[in-house]
């Protein structure tokens, strides 16, 4: 079996299983299962020193005893990708234990003709999927049954393609044994990100950033895919996982009418509080989708 190396271990998060375990346990202990069991979560993918605490609020909503398959939708940061791509690996390494890729689901997705394969280099360079693997491994340690992962790299999709992939994933989202992890940070603010939107009526710059993010979060809570697209067009907010979120919102909209999904944001944070145009920050948010019945 070909394994993807945990290429960001030792830099973006600890490569020590014992140290990493203590950190994750602390963040999970500080969160409450207020919107669970999650059928899907939205969680950040920055270094754990920045977003580990925020992500814990999303991962706390997972019931490991019912989850058998975990879909991870992460945005492509380094290569242009017009569609979505799957891994060529058979398992992903973590400091805890290896996570096996679901080859049967991969075959089903490839059979649609809508997925490419990413090279090992692209796979290991990308952090948006990897940053969720230690949390998955930790939370799923409680599971008494084996589980698999389905990592999906999401490219720069237009609205039509977000709908298309949403339709593909909707039947998997409807299965209560499946969990979707939507990987996204929120506003990347500052000159180095080429984004300096500022509404002075909100107060300091960091307060303006939060107001902007929360406006987008409110649209996502309404599960409004078209509204989210309009929000992005209006403000240009630099939400790096906007396309995974778009695919996810379209998948939710394709669920049968009997489902009454509910999404709630549980935590929000920023890497720093910007007060001048020389500052920069990245925002993080954690959300959970519950599908009753």
PDB file of C-alpha atoms in Angstrom:
ATOM      1  CA  UNK A   1       0.000   0.000   0.000  1.00  0.00           C
ATOM      2  CA  UNK A   2       1.352   3.407  -1.007  1.00  0.00           C
ATOM      3  CA  UNK A   3       1.252   5.924   1.833  1.00  0.00           C
ATOM      4  CA  UNK A   4       1.097   9.705   1.682  1.00  0.00           C
ATOM      5  CA  UNK A   5       3.640  11.118   4.101  1.00  0.00           C
ATOM      6  CA  UNK A   6       2.495  13.459   6.861  1.00  0.00           C
ATOM      7  CA  UNK A   7       4.505  16.204   5.156  1.00  0.00           C
ATOM      8  CA  UNK A   8       3.443  19.042   7.485  1.00  0.00           C
ATOM      9  CA  UNK A   9       4.078  17.151  10.740  1.00  0.00           C
ATOM     10  CA  UNK A  10       6.854  18.770  12.742  1.00  0.00           C
ATOM     11  CA  UNK A  11       6.108  22.227  11.349  1.00  0.00           C
ATOM     12  CA  UNK A  12       2.376  22.946  11.126  1.00  0.00           C
ATOM     13  CA  UNK A  13       1.641  20.536  13.992  1.00  0.00           C
ATOM     14  CA  UNK A  14       3.644  18.311  16.305  1.00  0.00           C
ATOM     15  CA  UNK A  15       5.108  15.096  14.924  1.00  0.00           C
ATOM     16  CA  UNK A  16       5.078  13.630  18.441  1.00  0.00           C
ATOM     17  CA  UNK A  17       1.986  11.473  18.958  1.00  0.00           C
ATOM     18  CA  UNK A  18       2.034  12.052  22.719  1.00  0.00           C
ATOM     19  CA  UNK A  19       2.425  15.825  22.492  1.00  0.00           C
ATOM     20  CA  UNK A  20      -0.101  16.116  19.666  1.00  0.00           C
ATOM     21  CA  UNK A  21      -2.537  13.903  21.545  1.00  0.00           C
ATOM     22  CA  UNK A  22      -2.375  16.130  24.622  1.00  0.00           C
ATOM     23  CA  UNK A  23      -2.997  19.232  22.520  1.00  0.00           C
ATOM     24  CA  UNK A  24      -5.998  17.774  20.687  1.00  0.00           C
ATOM     25  CA  UNK A  25      -7.465  16.361  23.891  1.00  0.00           C
ATOM     26  CA  UNK A  26      -7.198  19.790  25.506  1.00  0.00           C
ATOM     27  CA  UNK A  27      -8.952  21.555  22.651  1.00  0.00           C
ATOM     28  CA  UNK A  28     -11.689  18.919  22.494  1.00  0.00           C
ATOM     29  CA  UNK A  29     -12.211  19.075  26.259  1.00  0.00           C
ATOM     30  CA  UNK A  30     -12.699  22.841  26.034  1.00  0.00           C
ATOM     31  CA  UNK A  31     -15.557  22.433  23.512  1.00  0.00           C
ATOM     32  CA  UNK A  32     -19.150  21.313  24.072  1.00  0.00           C
ATOM     33  CA  UNK A  33     -21.268  18.991  21.865  1.00  0.00           C
ATOM     34  CA  UNK A  34     -23.874  21.697  21.307  1.00  0.00           C
ATOM     35  CA  UNK A  35     -24.861  20.791  17.725  1.00  0.00           C
ATOM     36  CA  UNK A  36     -24.386  17.072  17.228  1.00  0.00           C
ATOM     37  CA  UNK A  37     -24.129  14.455  15.905  1.00  0.00           C
ATOM     38  CA  UNK A  38     -22.529  16.144  12.924  1.00  0.00           C
ATOM     39  CA  UNK A  39     -23.211  14.911   9.407  1.00  0.00           C
ATOM     40  CA  UNK A  40     -20.735  17.539   8.218  1.00  0.00           C
ATOM     41  CA  UNK A  41     -18.406  20.088   9.738  1.00  0.00           C
ATOM     42  CA  UNK A  42     -16.640  23.187   8.491  1.00  0.00           C
ATOM     43  CA  UNK A  43     -13.228  23.585  10.099  1.00  0.00           C
ATOM     44  CA  UNK A  44      -9.984  25.500   9.444  1.00  0.00           C
ATOM     45  CA  UNK A  45      -6.715  24.145   8.089  1.00  0.00           C
ATOM     46  CA  UNK A  46      -4.006  26.481   9.385  1.00  0.00           C
ATOM     47  CA  UNK A  47      -1.198  25.536  11.750  1.00  0.00           C
ATOM     48  CA  UNK A  48      -2.594  24.167  14.986  1.00  0.00           C
ATOM     49  CA  UNK A  49      -1.025  26.968  17.050  1.00  0.00           C
ATOM     50  CA  UNK A  50      -3.367  29.319  15.197  1.00  0.00           C
ATOM     51  CA  UNK A  51      -6.560  27.308  14.660  1.00  0.00           C
ATOM     52  CA  UNK A  52      -6.369  24.097  16.694  1.00  0.00           C
ATOM     53  CA  UNK A  53      -8.641  25.477  19.402  1.00  0.00           C
ATOM     54  CA  UNK A  54     -11.259  26.672  16.905  1.00  0.00           C
ATOM     55  CA  UNK A  55     -11.248  23.361  15.019  1.00  0.00           C
ATOM     56  CA  UNK A  56     -11.887  21.499  18.263  1.00  0.00           C
ATOM     57  CA  UNK A  57     -15.387  22.992  18.452  1.00  0.00           C
ATOM     58  CA  UNK A  58     -16.271  21.364  15.118  1.00  0.00           C
ATOM     59  CA  UNK A  59     -14.653  18.003  15.856  1.00  0.00           C
ATOM     60  CA  UNK A  60     -16.423  17.820  19.232  1.00  0.00           C
ATOM     61  CA  UNK A  61     -19.723  17.393  17.332  1.00  0.00           C
ATOM     62  CA  UNK A  62     -18.678  14.069  15.727  1.00  0.00           C
ATOM     63  CA  UNK A  63     -20.067  10.761  16.973  1.00  0.00           C
ATOM     64  CA  UNK A  64     -17.308   8.253  16.133  1.00  0.00           C
ATOM     65  CA  UNK A  65     -19.583   5.296  16.810  1.00  0.00           C
ATOM     66  CA  UNK A  66     -21.782   5.942  13.764  1.00  0.00           C
ATOM     67  CA  UNK A  67     -19.201   7.219  11.261  1.00  0.00           C
ATOM     68  CA  UNK A  68     -17.797   4.696   8.776  1.00  0.00           C
ATOM     69  CA  UNK A  69     -16.668   6.910   5.895  1.00  0.00           C
ATOM     70  CA  UNK A  70     -15.173  10.403   6.086  1.00  0.00           C
ATOM     71  CA  UNK A  71     -15.169  12.672   3.033  1.00  0.00           C
ATOM     72  CA  UNK A  72     -12.614  15.494   3.243  1.00  0.00           C
ATOM     73  CA  UNK A  73     -13.125  18.350   0.762  1.00  0.00           C
ATOM     74  CA  UNK A  74     -10.102  20.657   0.718  1.00  0.00           C
ATOM     75  CA  UNK A  75      -9.269  23.579  -1.586  1.00  0.00           C
ATOM     76  CA  UNK A  76      -6.242  23.499  -3.884  1.00  0.00           C
ATOM     77  CA  UNK A  77      -3.701  26.132  -2.828  1.00  0.00           C
ATOM     78  CA  UNK A  78      -0.786  25.371  -5.161  1.00  0.00           C
ATOM     79  CA  UNK A  79      -2.067  24.060  -8.506  1.00  0.00           C
ATOM     80  CA  UNK A  80      -4.783  25.259 -10.843  1.00  0.00           C
ATOM     81  CA  UNK A  81      -7.530  22.678 -10.935  1.00  0.00           C
ATOM     82  CA  UNK A  82     -10.756  23.299 -12.896  1.00  0.00           C
ATOM     83  CA  UNK A  83     -12.518  20.323 -11.312  1.00  0.00           C
ATOM     84  CA  UNK A  84     -11.886  17.940  -8.416  1.00  0.00           C
ATOM     85  CA  UNK A  85      -9.092  15.416  -7.954  1.00  0.00           C
ATOM     86  CA  UNK A  86      -8.582  12.231  -5.960  1.00  0.00           C
ATOM     87  CA  UNK A  87      -5.416  10.851  -4.408  1.00  0.00           C
ATOM     88  CA  UNK A  88      -3.224   8.180  -5.995  1.00  0.00           C
ATOM     89  CA  UNK A  89      -2.267   6.974  -2.522  1.00  0.00           C
ATOM     90  CA  UNK A  90      -3.921   4.081  -0.675  1.00  0.00           C
ATOM     91  CA  UNK A  91      -3.475   5.504   2.821  1.00  0.00           C
ATOM     92  CA  UNK A  92      -2.527   8.734   4.597  1.00  0.00           C
ATOM     93  CA  UNK A  93      -0.032   8.762   7.462  1.00  0.00           C
ATOM     94  CA  UNK A  94      -0.589  10.618  10.743  1.00  0.00           C
ATOM     95  CA  UNK A  95       1.537  10.702  13.912  1.00  0.00           C
ATOM     96  CA  UNK A  96      -1.081   8.403  15.491  1.00  0.00           C
ATOM     97  CA  UNK A  97      -1.838   5.769  12.841  1.00  0.00           C
ATOM     98  CA  UNK A  98      -2.499   5.479   9.114  1.00  0.00           C
ATOM     99  CA  UNK A  99      -5.895   6.325   7.605  1.00  0.00           C
ATOM    100  CA  UNK A 100      -7.032   4.057   4.779  1.00  0.00           C
ATOM    101  CA  UNK A 101      -8.608   5.494   1.638  1.00  0.00           C
ATOM    102  CA  UNK A 102     -11.942   3.993   0.597  1.00  0.00           C
ATOM    103  CA  UNK A 103     -11.083   2.427  -2.751  1.00  0.00           C
ATOM    104  CA  UNK A 104     -14.693   1.416  -3.453  1.00  0.00           C
ATOM    105  CA  UNK A 105     -15.956   4.999  -3.114  1.00  0.00           C
ATOM    106  CA  UNK A 106     -13.005   6.237  -5.160  1.00  0.00           C
ATOM    107  CA  UNK A 107     -13.985   3.824  -7.944  1.00  0.00           C
ATOM    108  CA  UNK A 108     -17.570   5.113  -7.846  1.00  0.00           C
ATOM    109  CA  UNK A 109     -16.386   8.720  -8.080  1.00  0.00           C
ATOM    110  CA  UNK A 110     -13.944   7.982 -10.902  1.00  0.00           C
ATOM    111  CA  UNK A 111     -16.726   6.185 -12.796  1.00  0.00           C
ATOM    112  CA  UNK A 112     -18.604   9.495 -13.062  1.00  0.00           C
ATOM    113  CA  UNK A 113     -15.846  10.802 -15.339  1.00  0.00           C
ATOM    114  CA  UNK A 114     -15.739  14.042 -13.355  1.00  0.00           C
ATOM    115  CA  UNK A 115     -12.610  13.458 -11.271  1.00  0.00           C
ATOM    116  CA  UNK A 116      -8.890  13.690 -12.017  1.00  0.00           C
ATOM    117  CA  UNK A 117      -5.989  12.206 -10.053  1.00  0.00           C
ATOM    118  CA  UNK A 118      -3.479  14.381  -8.210  1.00  0.00           C
ATOM    119  CA  UNK A 119       0.184  13.485  -8.260  1.00  0.00           C
ATOM    120  CA  UNK A 120       1.987  12.493  -5.089  1.00  0.00           C
ATOM    121  CA  UNK A 121       3.799  15.850  -5.083  1.00  0.00           C
ATOM    122  CA  UNK A 122       0.563  17.820  -5.344  1.00  0.00           C
ATOM    123  CA  UNK A 123      -0.938  15.609  -2.643  1.00  0.00           C
ATOM    124  CA  UNK A 124       1.939  16.054  -0.207  1.00  0.00           C
ATOM    125  CA  UNK A 125       2.433  19.776  -0.916  1.00  0.00           C
ATOM    126  CA  UNK A 126      -1.210  20.527  -0.136  1.00  0.00           C
ATOM    127  CA  UNK A 127      -2.115  21.196   3.512  1.00  0.00           C
ATOM    128  CA  UNK A 128      -5.883  21.715   3.332  1.00  0.00           C
ATOM    129  CA  UNK A 129      -6.638  17.994   3.669  1.00  0.00           C
ATOM    130  CA  UNK A 130      -3.688  16.936   5.813  1.00  0.00           C
ATOM    131  CA  UNK A 131      -4.448  19.400   8.606  1.00  0.00           C
ATOM    132  CA  UNK A 132      -7.649  17.472   9.355  1.00  0.00           C
ATOM    133  CA  UNK A 133      -6.073  14.033   9.526  1.00  0.00           C
ATOM    134  CA  UNK A 134      -4.703  14.177  13.106  1.00  0.00           C
ATOM    135  CA  UNK A 135      -8.065  15.408  14.409  1.00  0.00           C
ATOM    136  CA  UNK A 136      -9.832  12.623  12.495  1.00  0.00           C
ATOM    137  CA  UNK A 137      -7.448  10.008  13.873  1.00  0.00           C
ATOM    138  CA  UNK A 138      -7.881  11.316  17.418  1.00  0.00           C
ATOM    139  CA  UNK A 139     -11.667  11.557  17.388  1.00  0.00           C
ATOM    140  CA  UNK A 140     -12.099   8.209  15.641  1.00  0.00           C
ATOM    141  CA  UNK A 141      -9.911   6.364  18.162  1.00  0.00           C
ATOM    142  CA  UNK A 142     -13.131   5.745  20.092  1.00  0.00           C
ATOM    143  CA  UNK A 143     -14.688   3.890  17.152  1.00  0.00           C
ATOM    144  CA  UNK A 144     -14.887   0.144  17.613  1.00  0.00           C
ATOM    145  CA  UNK A 145     -15.328  -0.411  13.876  1.00  0.00           C
ATOM    146  CA  UNK A 146     -12.975   0.322  10.976  1.00  0.00           C
ATOM    147  CA  UNK A 147     -13.506   3.493   8.978  1.00  0.00           C
ATOM    148  CA  UNK A 148     -12.165   4.910   5.737  1.00  0.00           C
ATOM    149  CA  UNK A 149     -11.428   8.358   4.335  1.00  0.00           C
ATOM    150  CA  UNK A 150     -12.258   9.879   0.958  1.00  0.00           C
ATOM    151  CA  UNK A 151      -9.926  12.869   0.388  1.00  0.00           C
ATOM    152  CA  UNK A 152     -11.012  15.187  -2.436  1.00  0.00           C
ATOM    153  CA  UNK A 153      -9.021  18.175  -3.693  1.00  0.00           C
ATOM    154  CA  UNK A 154     -11.426  20.859  -4.916  1.00  0.00           C
ATOM    155  CA  UNK A 155     -10.326  23.244  -7.640  1.00  0.00           C
ATOM    156  CA  UNK A 156     -11.458  26.699  -8.765  1.00  0.00           C
ATOM    157  CA  UNK A 157     -14.998  25.697  -9.680  1.00  0.00           C
ATOM    158  CA  UNK A 158     -17.568  27.921 -11.313  1.00  0.00           C
ATOM    159  CA  UNK A 159     -21.142  27.903 -10.024  1.00  0.00           C
ATOM    160  CA  UNK A 160     -22.231  25.279 -12.546  1.00  0.00           C
ATOM    161  CA  UNK A 161     -19.503  22.884 -11.457  1.00  0.00           C
ATOM    162  CA  UNK A 162     -20.224  23.483  -7.780  1.00  0.00           C
ATOM    163  CA  UNK A 163     -23.783  22.361  -8.515  1.00  0.00           C
ATOM    164  CA  UNK A 164     -22.558  19.354 -10.499  1.00  0.00           C
ATOM    165  CA  UNK A 165     -20.253  18.118  -7.761  1.00  0.00           C
ATOM    166  CA  UNK A 166     -22.891  18.907  -5.152  1.00  0.00           C
ATOM    167  CA  UNK A 167     -25.269  16.544  -6.947  1.00  0.00           C
ATOM    168  CA  UNK A 168     -22.588  13.839  -7.030  1.00  0.00           C
ATOM    169  CA  UNK A 169     -21.874  14.106  -3.310  1.00  0.00           C
ATOM    170  CA  UNK A 170     -25.480  14.527  -2.164  1.00  0.00           C
ATOM    171  CA  UNK A 171     -26.254  10.810  -2.098  1.00  0.00           C
ATOM    172  CA  UNK A 172     -23.236  10.245   0.140  1.00  0.00           C
ATOM    173  CA  UNK A 173     -24.230  13.146   2.384  1.00  0.00           C
ATOM    174  CA  UNK A 174     -27.659  11.557   2.872  1.00  0.00           C
ATOM    175  CA  UNK A 175     -26.076   8.455   4.471  1.00  0.00           C
ATOM    176  CA  UNK A 176     -25.903   8.798   8.299  1.00  0.00           C
ATOM    177  CA  UNK A 177     -22.779   6.615   8.334  1.00  0.00           C
ATOM    178  CA  UNK A 178     -20.916   9.238   6.311  1.00  0.00           C
ATOM    179  CA  UNK A 179     -19.242  12.396   7.607  1.00  0.00           C
ATOM    180  CA  UNK A 180     -18.185  15.362   5.466  1.00  0.00           C
ATOM    181  CA  UNK A 181     -15.332  17.629   6.516  1.00  0.00           C
ATOM    182  CA  UNK A 182     -15.282  20.934   4.653  1.00  0.00           C
ATOM    183  CA  UNK A 183     -11.832  22.469   4.934  1.00  0.00           C
ATOM    184  CA  UNK A 184     -11.734  26.259   4.947  1.00  0.00           C
ATOM    185  CA  UNK A 185     -10.230  29.268   6.629  1.00  0.00           C
ATOM    186  CA  UNK A 186     -12.138  32.536   6.377  1.00  0.00           C
ATOM    187  CA  UNK A 187     -10.938  36.066   5.607  1.00  0.00           C
ATOM    188  CA  UNK A 188      -7.268  36.465   4.674  1.00  0.00           C
ATOM    189  CA  UNK A 189      -6.775  40.174   5.343  1.00  0.00           C
ATOM    190  CA  UNK A 190      -3.810  42.411   4.603  1.00  0.00           C
ATOM    191  CA  UNK A 191      -1.655  43.683   1.773  1.00  0.00           C
ATOM    192  CA  UNK A 192       0.158  40.349   1.522  1.00  0.00           C
ATOM    193  CA  UNK A 193      -3.204  38.763   0.679  1.00  0.00           C
ATOM    194  CA  UNK A 194      -4.158  41.644  -1.661  1.00  0.00           C
ATOM    195  CA  UNK A 195      -7.326  42.186   0.353  1.00  0.00           C
ATOM    196  CA  UNK A 196      -7.889  45.193   2.619  1.00  0.00           C
ATOM    197  CA  UNK A 197     -11.679  45.619   2.770  1.00  0.00           C
ATOM    198  CA  UNK A 198     -12.483  47.928   5.695  1.00  0.00           C
ATOM    199  CA  UNK A 199     -15.809  49.266   6.897  1.00  0.00           C
ATOM    200  CA  UNK A 200     -14.990  52.073   9.342  1.00  0.00           C
ATOM    201  CA  UNK A 201     -18.510  51.921  10.783  1.00  0.00           C
ATOM    202  CA  UNK A 202     -17.590  48.584  12.393  1.00  0.00           C
ATOM    203  CA  UNK A 203     -14.762  50.049  14.485  1.00  0.00           C
ATOM    204  CA  UNK A 204     -11.217  48.698  14.314  1.00  0.00           C
ATOM    205  CA  UNK A 205     -10.084  46.739  11.264  1.00  0.00           C
ATOM    206  CA  UNK A 206     -10.367  43.392  13.057  1.00  0.00           C
ATOM    207  CA  UNK A 207     -13.962  44.233  13.981  1.00  0.00           C
ATOM    208  CA  UNK A 208     -14.704  45.014  10.334  1.00  0.00           C
ATOM    209  CA  UNK A 209     -13.168  41.675   9.329  1.00  0.00           C
ATOM    210  CA  UNK A 210     -15.304  39.817  11.853  1.00  0.00           C
ATOM    211  CA  UNK A 211     -18.457  41.597  10.702  1.00  0.00           C
ATOM    212  CA  UNK A 212     -17.655  40.654   7.105  1.00  0.00           C
ATOM    213  CA  UNK A 213     -16.985  37.024   8.020  1.00  0.00           C
ATOM    214  CA  UNK A 214     -20.114  36.760  10.149  1.00  0.00           C
ATOM    215  CA  UNK A 215     -22.209  38.088   7.281  1.00  0.00           C
ATOM    216  CA  UNK A 216     -20.932  35.200   5.155  1.00  0.00           C
ATOM    217  CA  UNK A 217     -21.381  32.740   8.013  1.00  0.00           C
ATOM    218  CA  UNK A 218     -25.028  33.828   8.330  1.00  0.00           C
ATOM    219  CA  UNK A 219     -25.588  33.031   4.644  1.00  0.00           C
ATOM    220  CA  UNK A 220     -23.954  29.609   5.084  1.00  0.00           C
ATOM    221  CA  UNK A 221     -26.149  28.910   8.127  1.00  0.00           C
ATOM    222  CA  UNK A 222     -29.151  29.484   5.877  1.00  0.00           C
ATOM    223  CA  UNK A 223     -27.699  26.774   3.577  1.00  0.00           C
ATOM    224  CA  UNK A 224     -28.132  29.251   0.723  1.00  0.00           C
ATOM    225  CA  UNK A 225     -25.731  28.301  -2.076  1.00  0.00           C
ATOM    226  CA  UNK A 226     -26.834  31.106  -4.402  1.00  0.00           C
ATOM    227  CA  UNK A 227     -26.718  33.632  -1.588  1.00  0.00           C
ATOM    228  CA  UNK A 228     -23.167  32.548  -0.750  1.00  0.00           C
ATOM    229  CA  UNK A 229     -22.106  33.043  -4.376  1.00  0.00           C
ATOM    230  CA  UNK A 230     -23.682  36.520  -4.357  1.00  0.00           C
ATOM    231  CA  UNK A 231     -21.956  37.375  -1.067  1.00  0.00           C
ATOM    232  CA  UNK A 232     -18.570  36.418  -2.521  1.00  0.00           C
ATOM    233  CA  UNK A 233     -19.206  38.461  -5.661  1.00  0.00           C
ATOM    234  CA  UNK A 234     -20.238  41.485  -3.619  1.00  0.00           C
ATOM    235  CA  UNK A 235     -17.397  41.536  -1.084  1.00  0.00           C
ATOM    236  CA  UNK A 236     -14.685  39.333  -2.607  1.00  0.00           C
ATOM    237  CA  UNK A 237     -13.992  37.888   0.831  1.00  0.00           C
ATOM    238  CA  UNK A 238     -10.862  35.738   0.645  1.00  0.00           C
ATOM    239  CA  UNK A 239     -12.421  32.545   2.033  1.00  0.00           C
ATOM    240  CA  UNK A 240      -9.967  29.966   0.697  1.00  0.00           C
ATOM    241  CA  UNK A 241     -12.432  27.078   1.000  1.00  0.00           C
ATOM    242  CA  UNK A 242     -15.209  28.904  -0.828  1.00  0.00           C
ATOM    243  CA  UNK A 243     -15.426  26.186  -3.491  1.00  0.00           C
ATOM    244  CA  UNK A 244     -15.609  23.233  -1.054  1.00  0.00           C
ATOM    245  CA  UNK A 245     -18.254  25.233   0.829  1.00  0.00           C
ATOM    246  CA  UNK A 246     -20.092  25.864  -2.455  1.00  0.00           C
ATOM    247  CA  UNK A 247     -20.051  22.163  -3.336  1.00  0.00           C
ATOM    248  CA  UNK A 248     -21.245  21.318   0.169  1.00  0.00           C
ATOM    249  CA  UNK A 249     -24.132  23.823   0.094  1.00  0.00           C
ATOM    250  CA  UNK A 250     -25.255  22.444  -3.267  1.00  0.00           C
ATOM    251  CA  UNK A 251     -25.072  18.890  -1.891  1.00  0.00           C
ATOM    252  CA  UNK A 252     -27.286  19.902   1.024  1.00  0.00           C
ATOM    253  CA  UNK A 253     -29.792  21.494  -1.363  1.00  0.00           C
ATOM    254  CA  UNK A 254     -30.033  18.169  -3.229  1.00  0.00           C
ATOM    255  CA  UNK A 255     -31.056  16.197  -0.140  1.00  0.00           C
ATOM    256  CA  UNK A 256     -34.571  14.764  -0.258  1.00  0.00           C
ATOM    257  CA  UNK A 257     -37.324  16.940   1.162  1.00  0.00           C
ATOM    258  CA  UNK A 258     -37.762  14.652   4.162  1.00  0.00           C
ATOM    259  CA  UNK A 259     -34.446  15.825   5.583  1.00  0.00           C
ATOM    260  CA  UNK A 260     -34.395  18.999   7.683  1.00  0.00           C
ATOM    261  CA  UNK A 261     -30.699  19.878   7.899  1.00  0.00           C
ATOM    262  CA  UNK A 262     -29.520  22.491  10.372  1.00  0.00           C
ATOM    263  CA  UNK A 263     -26.120  24.209  10.270  1.00  0.00           C
ATOM    264  CA  UNK A 264     -24.713  26.268  13.117  1.00  0.00           C
ATOM    265  CA  UNK A 265     -21.418  28.059  13.568  1.00  0.00           C
ATOM    266  CA  UNK A 266     -19.923  27.297  16.967  1.00  0.00           C
ATOM    267  CA  UNK A 267     -16.684  29.255  17.139  1.00  0.00           C
ATOM    268  CA  UNK A 268     -14.851  32.112  15.439  1.00  0.00           C
ATOM    269  CA  UNK A 269     -11.281  33.312  15.852  1.00  0.00           C
ATOM    270  CA  UNK A 270      -8.571  35.373  14.161  1.00  0.00           C
ATOM    271  CA  UNK A 271      -4.821  34.786  14.023  1.00  0.00           C
ATOM    272  CA  UNK A 272      -4.304  38.376  15.207  1.00  0.00           C
ATOM    273  CA  UNK A 273      -6.297  41.569  15.661  1.00  0.00           C
ATOM    274  CA  UNK A 274      -5.526  43.970  12.826  1.00  0.00           C
ATOM    275  CA  UNK A 275      -5.533  47.659  13.720  1.00  0.00           C
ATOM    276  CA  UNK A 276      -3.470  49.196  10.911  1.00  0.00           C
ATOM    277  CA  UNK A 277      -3.017  48.533   7.200  1.00  0.00           C
ATOM    278  CA  UNK A 278       0.451  47.187   7.976  1.00  0.00           C
ATOM    279  CA  UNK A 279      -1.134  44.277   9.856  1.00  0.00           C
ATOM    280  CA  UNK A 280      -2.478  41.006   8.481  1.00  0.00           C
ATOM    281  CA  UNK A 281      -4.610  38.155   9.774  1.00  0.00           C
ATOM    282  CA  UNK A 282      -6.454  34.984   8.859  1.00  0.00           C
ATOM    283  CA  UNK A 283      -9.876  34.151  10.273  1.00  0.00           C
ATOM    284  CA  UNK A 284     -11.107  30.731  11.393  1.00  0.00           C
ATOM    285  CA  UNK A 285     -14.604  29.373  11.954  1.00  0.00           C
ATOM    286  CA  UNK A 286     -16.060  26.055  13.095  1.00  0.00           C
ATOM    287  CA  UNK A 287     -19.520  24.808  12.116  1.00  0.00           C
ATOM    288  CA  UNK A 288     -21.597  21.640  12.318  1.00  0.00           C
ATOM    289  CA  UNK A 289     -24.429  20.341  10.127  1.00  0.00           C
ATOM    290  CA  UNK A 290     -26.999  18.080  11.739  1.00  0.00           C
ATOM    291  CA  UNK A 291     -29.440  16.055   9.649  1.00  0.00           C
ATOM    292  CA  UNK A 292     -32.224  14.627  11.843  1.00  0.00           C
ATOM    293  CA  UNK A 293     -33.843  11.286  11.170  1.00  0.00           C
TER     294      UNK A 293
END
